[in-house]
Tab-separated table of C-alpha atoms and ligand atoms in Angstrom:
chain	number	residue	atom	x	y	z
A	29	MET	CA	-5.843	4.260	-20.418
A	30	SER	CA	-6.633	3.397	-16.803
A	31	THR	CA	-4.899	3.874	-13.506
A	32	VAL	CA	-5.593	0.885	-11.287
A	33	ALA	CA	-4.835	0.562	-7.575
A	34	LEU	CA	-4.102	-2.863	-6.108
A	35	VAL	CA	-4.774	-3.062	-2.380
A	36	PRO	CA	-3.169	-5.983	-0.537
A	37	ALA	CA	-5.452	-6.517	2.453
A	38	ALA	CA	-5.087	-10.249	3.036
A	39	GLY	CA	-2.908	-10.101	6.151
A	40	ARG	CA	-4.096	-11.643	9.395
A	41	GLY	CA	-3.207	-8.526	11.379
A	42	GLU	CA	-2.204	-10.488	14.461
A	43	ARG	CA	-0.011	-7.684	15.829
A	44	LEU	CA	-3.136	-5.537	16.241
A	45	GLY	CA	-4.678	-8.183	18.495
A	46	PHE	CA	-8.290	-7.623	17.369
A	47	GLY	CA	-8.968	-11.271	16.472
A	48	MET	CA	-9.970	-10.238	12.942
A	49	PRO	CA	-8.099	-9.390	9.725
A	50	LYS	CA	-6.494	-5.963	10.019
A	51	ALA	CA	-8.439	-4.707	6.991
A	52	PHE	CA	-11.681	-5.074	8.962
A	53	VAL	CA	-10.525	-3.326	12.125
A	54	PRO	CA	-12.668	-0.208	12.624
A	55	VAL	CA	-11.236	3.284	12.933
A	56	ARG	CA	-13.942	5.678	14.152
A	57	GLY	CA	-16.540	3.101	13.146
A	58	THR	CA	-15.344	2.332	9.600
A	59	ALA	CA	-13.074	-0.553	8.524
A	60	LEU	CA	-9.464	0.339	7.686
A	61	LEU	CA	-9.979	-1.156	4.210
A	62	ALA	CA	-12.973	1.093	3.502
A	63	HIS	CA	-10.947	4.136	4.559
A	64	ALA	CA	-8.114	3.045	2.244
A	65	VAL	CA	-10.339	2.403	-0.798
A	66	ARG	CA	-12.231	5.655	-0.273
A	67	GLY	CA	-8.943	7.551	-0.087
A	68	LEU	CA	-7.825	6.086	-3.413
A	69	LEU	CA	-11.122	6.784	-5.213
A	70	ASP	CA	-11.452	10.278	-3.730
A	71	ALA	CA	-7.954	11.229	-4.930
A	72	GLY	CA	-9.532	11.631	-8.361
A	73	CYS	CA	-6.782	9.916	-10.367
A	74	VAL	CA	-7.559	6.215	-9.743
A	75	ARG	CA	-10.195	4.612	-11.981
A	76	HIS	CA	-10.322	1.058	-10.589
A	77	VAL	CA	-9.448	-0.616	-7.289
A	78	VAL	CA	-8.661	-4.326	-6.899
A	79	VAL	CA	-8.516	-5.602	-3.317
A	80	ALA	CA	-6.746	-8.835	-2.285
A	81	ALA	CA	-8.761	-10.094	0.689
A	82	PRO	CA	-8.130	-12.945	3.120
A	83	PRO	CA	-9.271	-16.032	1.140
A	84	ALA	CA	-11.950	-16.923	3.718
A	85	GLU	CA	-13.270	-13.344	3.710
A	86	VAL	CA	-13.775	-12.554	0.034
A	87	ALA	CA	-17.579	-12.447	0.257
A	88	ALA	CA	-17.471	-10.469	3.510
A	89	THR	CA	-15.046	-7.991	1.944
A	90	ARG	CA	-17.331	-7.485	-1.065
A	91	LEU	CA	-20.264	-6.853	1.294
A	92	LEU	CA	-18.255	-4.421	3.399
A	93	LEU	CA	-17.214	-2.363	0.372
A	94	GLU	CA	-20.693	-2.457	-1.183
A	95	ALA	CA	-22.236	-1.293	2.094
A	96	ALA	CA	-19.778	1.618	2.134
A	97	GLY	CA	-20.737	2.503	-1.458
A	98	LEU	CA	-17.212	1.802	-2.707
A	99	PRO	CA	-16.882	0.178	-6.146
A	100	ALA	CA	-13.959	-2.262	-6.040
A	101	LEU	CA	-13.093	-5.704	-7.368
A	102	VAL	CA	-12.174	-8.279	-4.711
A	103	VAL	CA	-9.938	-11.327	-5.220
A	104	ALA	CA	-8.577	-13.902	-2.791
A	105	GLY	CA	-5.099	-12.999	-1.544
A	106	GLY	CA	-2.111	-15.303	-1.185
A	107	ALA	CA	0.241	-16.615	1.484
A	108	ASP	CA	2.289	-13.422	1.730
A	109	ARG	CA	2.028	-9.832	0.560
A	110	THR	CA	3.921	-10.481	-2.670
A	111	ALA	CA	1.568	-13.346	-3.552
A	112	SER	CA	-1.472	-11.182	-2.784
A	113	VAL	CA	-0.254	-8.361	-5.024
A	114	GLY	CA	0.604	-10.846	-7.784
A	115	LEU	CA	-2.920	-12.275	-7.712
A	116	ALA	CA	-4.519	-8.815	-7.725
A	117	LEU	CA	-2.260	-7.729	-10.597
A	118	ARG	CA	-3.164	-10.765	-12.704
A	119	HIS	CA	-6.879	-10.135	-12.137
A	120	ALA	CA	-6.553	-6.423	-12.920
A	121	LEU	CA	-4.834	-7.078	-16.238
A	122	GLN	CA	-7.490	-9.638	-17.192
A	123	VAL	CA	-10.512	-7.465	-16.485
A	124	ILE	CA	-9.040	-3.993	-17.163
A	125	PRO	CA	-6.959	-4.535	-20.317
A	126	ASP	CA	-6.212	-0.812	-20.826
A	127	THR	CA	-4.365	-0.614	-17.487
A	128	ARG	CA	-1.425	1.752	-17.937
A	129	VAL	CA	-0.472	2.895	-14.414
A	130	VAL	CA	-0.617	0.514	-11.449
A	131	LEU	CA	-0.506	1.643	-7.832
A	132	VAL	CA	0.112	-0.807	-5.015
A	133	HIS	CA	-1.260	0.524	-1.744
A	134	ASP	CA	-1.350	-1.196	1.637
A	135	ALA	CA	-4.810	-1.232	3.207
A	136	ALA	CA	-2.939	-0.531	6.429
A	137	ARG	CA	-1.957	2.953	5.112
A	138	ALA	CA	-5.590	3.964	5.030
A	139	PHE	CA	-5.112	7.684	5.730
A	140	THR	CA	-2.623	8.561	2.988
A	141	PRO	CA	-3.433	12.098	1.800
A	142	ALA	CA	-4.755	12.549	-1.755
A	143	SER	CA	-1.753	14.757	-2.525
A	144	VAL	CA	0.627	11.793	-2.090
A	145	ILE	CA	-1.510	9.521	-4.309
A	146	GLN	CA	-1.707	12.262	-6.954
A	147	ALA	CA	2.061	12.910	-6.854
A	148	VAL	CA	2.834	9.226	-7.450
A	149	VAL	CA	0.411	8.960	-10.388
A	150	THR	CA	1.660	12.221	-11.903
A	151	ALA	CA	5.281	11.026	-11.762
A	152	VAL	CA	4.461	7.739	-13.514
A	153	GLU	CA	2.377	9.544	-16.132
A	154	ALA	CA	5.375	11.824	-16.709
A	155	GLY	CA	7.538	8.820	-17.612
A	156	ALA	CA	8.956	7.337	-14.398
A	157	ARG	CA	8.734	3.529	-14.421
A	158	ALA	CA	8.628	3.139	-10.641
A	159	VAL	CA	7.808	5.792	-8.024
A	160	ILE	CA	7.712	5.546	-4.239
A	161	PRO	CA	6.717	8.059	-1.539
A	162	VAL	CA	9.418	8.488	1.095
A	163	LEU	CA	10.155	10.382	4.293
A	164	PRO	CA	13.490	11.261	5.881
A	165	MET	CA	14.600	9.154	8.869
A	166	ALA	CA	14.013	10.715	12.261
A	167	ASP	CA	15.978	8.007	14.083
A	168	THR	CA	19.517	6.765	13.641
A	169	VAL	CA	19.519	3.224	12.193
A	170	LYS	CA	22.028	0.482	13.057
A	171	GLN	CA	22.832	-2.657	11.110
A	172	VAL	CA	23.203	-5.543	13.577
A	173	ASP	CA	24.132	-9.225	13.400
A	174	ALA	CA	21.932	-12.124	14.560
A	175	ALA	CA	23.166	-11.660	18.137
A	176	GLY	CA	22.298	-7.947	18.140
A	177	ALA	CA	25.877	-6.674	17.939
A	178	VAL	CA	26.205	-3.490	15.898
A	179	LEU	CA	27.906	-3.949	12.525
A	180	ALA	CA	27.481	-0.501	10.996
A	181	THR	CA	25.756	2.881	11.224
A	182	PRO	CA	24.505	3.918	7.780
A	183	ASP	CA	24.497	7.666	7.163
A	184	ARG	CA	20.990	8.726	8.172
A	185	ALA	CA	20.969	11.499	5.596
A	186	CYS	CA	21.025	8.837	2.847
A	187	LEU	CA	18.176	6.745	4.300
A	188	ARG	CA	14.446	7.098	3.684
A	189	VAL	CA	11.333	5.504	5.169
A	190	VAL	CA	9.209	4.050	2.372
A	191	GLN	CA	5.430	4.320	2.139
A	192	THR	CA	2.677	3.460	-0.321
A	193	PRO	CA	1.090	3.873	-2.810
A	194	GLN	CA	4.006	2.809	-4.949
A	195	GLY	CA	3.357	3.502	-8.622
A	196	PHE	CA	4.528	1.692	-11.753
A	197	ASP	CA	3.908	1.612	-15.429
A	198	ALA	CA	2.043	-1.650	-15.897
A	199	ALA	CA	4.702	-3.372	-18.005
A	200	THR	CA	7.376	-2.697	-15.364
A	201	LEU	CA	5.321	-4.191	-12.545
A	202	VAL	CA	4.422	-7.224	-14.680
A	203	ALA	CA	8.129	-7.800	-15.411
A	204	ALA	CA	8.967	-7.438	-11.700
A	205	TYR	CA	6.346	-9.991	-10.687
A	206	ALA	CA	7.504	-12.386	-13.436
A	207	LEU	CA	10.743	-12.722	-11.400
A	208	ALA	CA	8.771	-14.951	-8.980
A	209	ASP	CA	10.959	-13.486	-6.222
A	210	SER	CA	9.860	-11.713	-3.069
A	211	ALA	CA	10.621	-8.360	-1.437
A	212	THR	CA	9.164	-6.326	1.408
A	213	ASP	CA	7.938	-3.726	-1.071
A	214	ASP	CA	7.084	-3.764	-4.756
A	215	ALA	CA	9.811	-1.322	-5.730
A	216	GLY	CA	12.277	-3.839	-4.278
A	217	LEU	CA	11.295	-6.259	-7.039
A	218	VAL	CA	11.727	-3.549	-9.678
A	219	GLU	CA	15.201	-2.779	-8.300
A	220	LYS	CA	16.125	-6.433	-8.885
A	221	LEU	CA	15.447	-5.814	-12.589
A	222	GLY	CA	17.973	-2.966	-12.562
A	223	ILE	CA	15.246	-0.406	-13.301
A	224	ALA	CA	15.528	3.039	-11.661
A	225	VAL	CA	13.076	3.787	-8.863
A	226	THR	CA	12.325	7.468	-8.207
A	227	THR	CA	10.922	9.125	-5.081
A	228	VAL	CA	8.301	11.732	-4.236
A	229	PRO	CA	7.668	13.210	-0.776
A	230	GLY	CA	5.565	11.001	1.492
A	231	HIS	CA	3.470	12.191	4.434
A	232	PRO	CA	3.300	11.235	8.121
A	233	TYR	CA	-0.414	10.439	7.687
A	234	ALA	CA	0.572	7.610	5.307
A	235	MET	CA	1.802	5.656	8.339
A	236	LYS	CA	1.172	1.917	8.385
A	237	VAL	CA	-1.249	0.716	11.062
A	238	THR	CA	0.440	-2.347	12.564
A	239	THR	CA	0.182	-2.161	16.362
A	240	PRO	CA	-2.444	-0.946	18.865
A	241	PHE	CA	-0.274	2.171	19.302
A	242	ASP	CA	-0.543	2.880	15.554
A	243	LEU	CA	-4.301	2.446	15.767
A	244	ALA	CA	-4.503	5.139	18.441
A	245	ILE	CA	-2.476	7.461	16.187
A	246	ALA	CA	-4.742	6.592	13.235
A	247	GLU	CA	-7.818	7.622	15.232
A	248	ALA	CA	-6.188	11.006	15.827
A	249	VAL	CA	-5.142	11.338	12.167
A	250	LEU	CA	-8.688	10.632	10.995
A	251	ALA	CA	-10.107	13.102	13.495
A	252	ALA	CA	-7.699	15.727	12.141
A	253	GLN	CA	-8.615	14.917	8.500
A	254	GLU	CA	-12.341	15.065	9.266
A	255	GLY	CA	-11.831	18.430	10.943
A	256	GLN	CA	-10.085	19.929	7.895
B	6	C5P	O1	1.902	-7.387	7.684
B	6	C5P	P1	2.079	-6.060	7.011
B	6	C5P	O2	1.391	-4.938	7.722
B	6	C5P	O3	3.500	-5.751	6.626
B	6	C5P	O4	1.310	-6.210	5.623
B	6	C5P	C1	1.313	-5.170	4.661
B	6	C5P	C2	0.076	-5.275	3.818
B	6	C5P	O5	0.100	-6.502	3.088
B	6	C5P	C3	-1.199	-5.280	4.670
B	6	C5P	O6	-2.138	-4.375	4.090
B	6	C5P	C4	-1.654	-6.721	4.625
B	6	C5P	O7	-3.056	-6.897	4.692
B	6	C5P	C5	-1.124	-7.183	3.256
B	6	C5P	N1	-0.928	-8.650	3.174
B	6	C5P	C6	-1.575	-9.355	2.152
B	6	C5P	N2	-1.442	-10.719	2.069
B	6	C5P	C7	-0.738	-11.396	2.991
B	6	C5P	C8	-0.061	-10.690	4.034
B	6	C5P	C9	-0.165	-9.295	4.082
B	6	C5P	O8	-2.269	-8.760	1.320
B	6	C5P	N3	-0.695	-12.736	2.906
C-alpha cells in the first residue's frame, strides 16, 4: 500500500512578479518545487510524488527535478488548482494502483516540516478519511459585503488557518473529485460530501509563498532549517 503526494505546481505565480511560474522561483538557489518535493520524500512516509506542472513547462519540470536528484512523476496541470489536482490524482491512480493514502501539498508550501507531513499521514493511516494541518488565528477576521461593510465578526477562537499537506484515504479523495465541483482546498470538497475532516497541528514554516514578502520570509525559514 502506497502513500502518494500530489503537488499542484501549475500556477502562474503572477503575484510573486518573477516572470516565471512560482514553482521555478529560486529560494537560496533552488526552485521552490524542488524544495517541496525534497521535503515530501525526506519525511520518510511518502513513496511517490506526482507533480502537476504548467502545461508548457512539463519537460522543463522533469529536467529540474531530475537535476535535483528527485524522483517524481510530472503531468500537465489544468486551468485552476482543482483541475490540476484532479489530473494528478487520475494519473497517480493509473500508474500506482496500490495507492492507499493521498496527500495534496502545494508547491508553494515548500518548507513544511517533516513532522507535519508525518502527522497527517499517521492520522489517515489510523482511520481518518480527511486530515488537514491547521494553526490558530492571530488576527481577528471580519465578514464583509461587496462594498466592504462589516457584516459579522466570527469568534476567532473557533477559526483556524489551513495549510497543506492535506491527507485523504484514496477512495475519499476520488469521491470528492467526482463531484466535479471546486473549492479553495481539497478538504472543502470532502466537506461537500458530508464526510468529517479532522485536524492536526500545522506549523508556521508551512506558510504559502505568494508575495515577494513571503519569499523574503521563506529565505529566512530555509536558512533556519539549514542551520538546525
Ligand atoms: O495561487 P495559489 O498560490 O493559491 O495556488 C496554490 C497552489 O496551486 C500553487 O502551488 C499553484 O502552483 C497551484 N496551482 C495549480 N494549477 C493552477 C493554479 C494553481 O497547480 N492552474
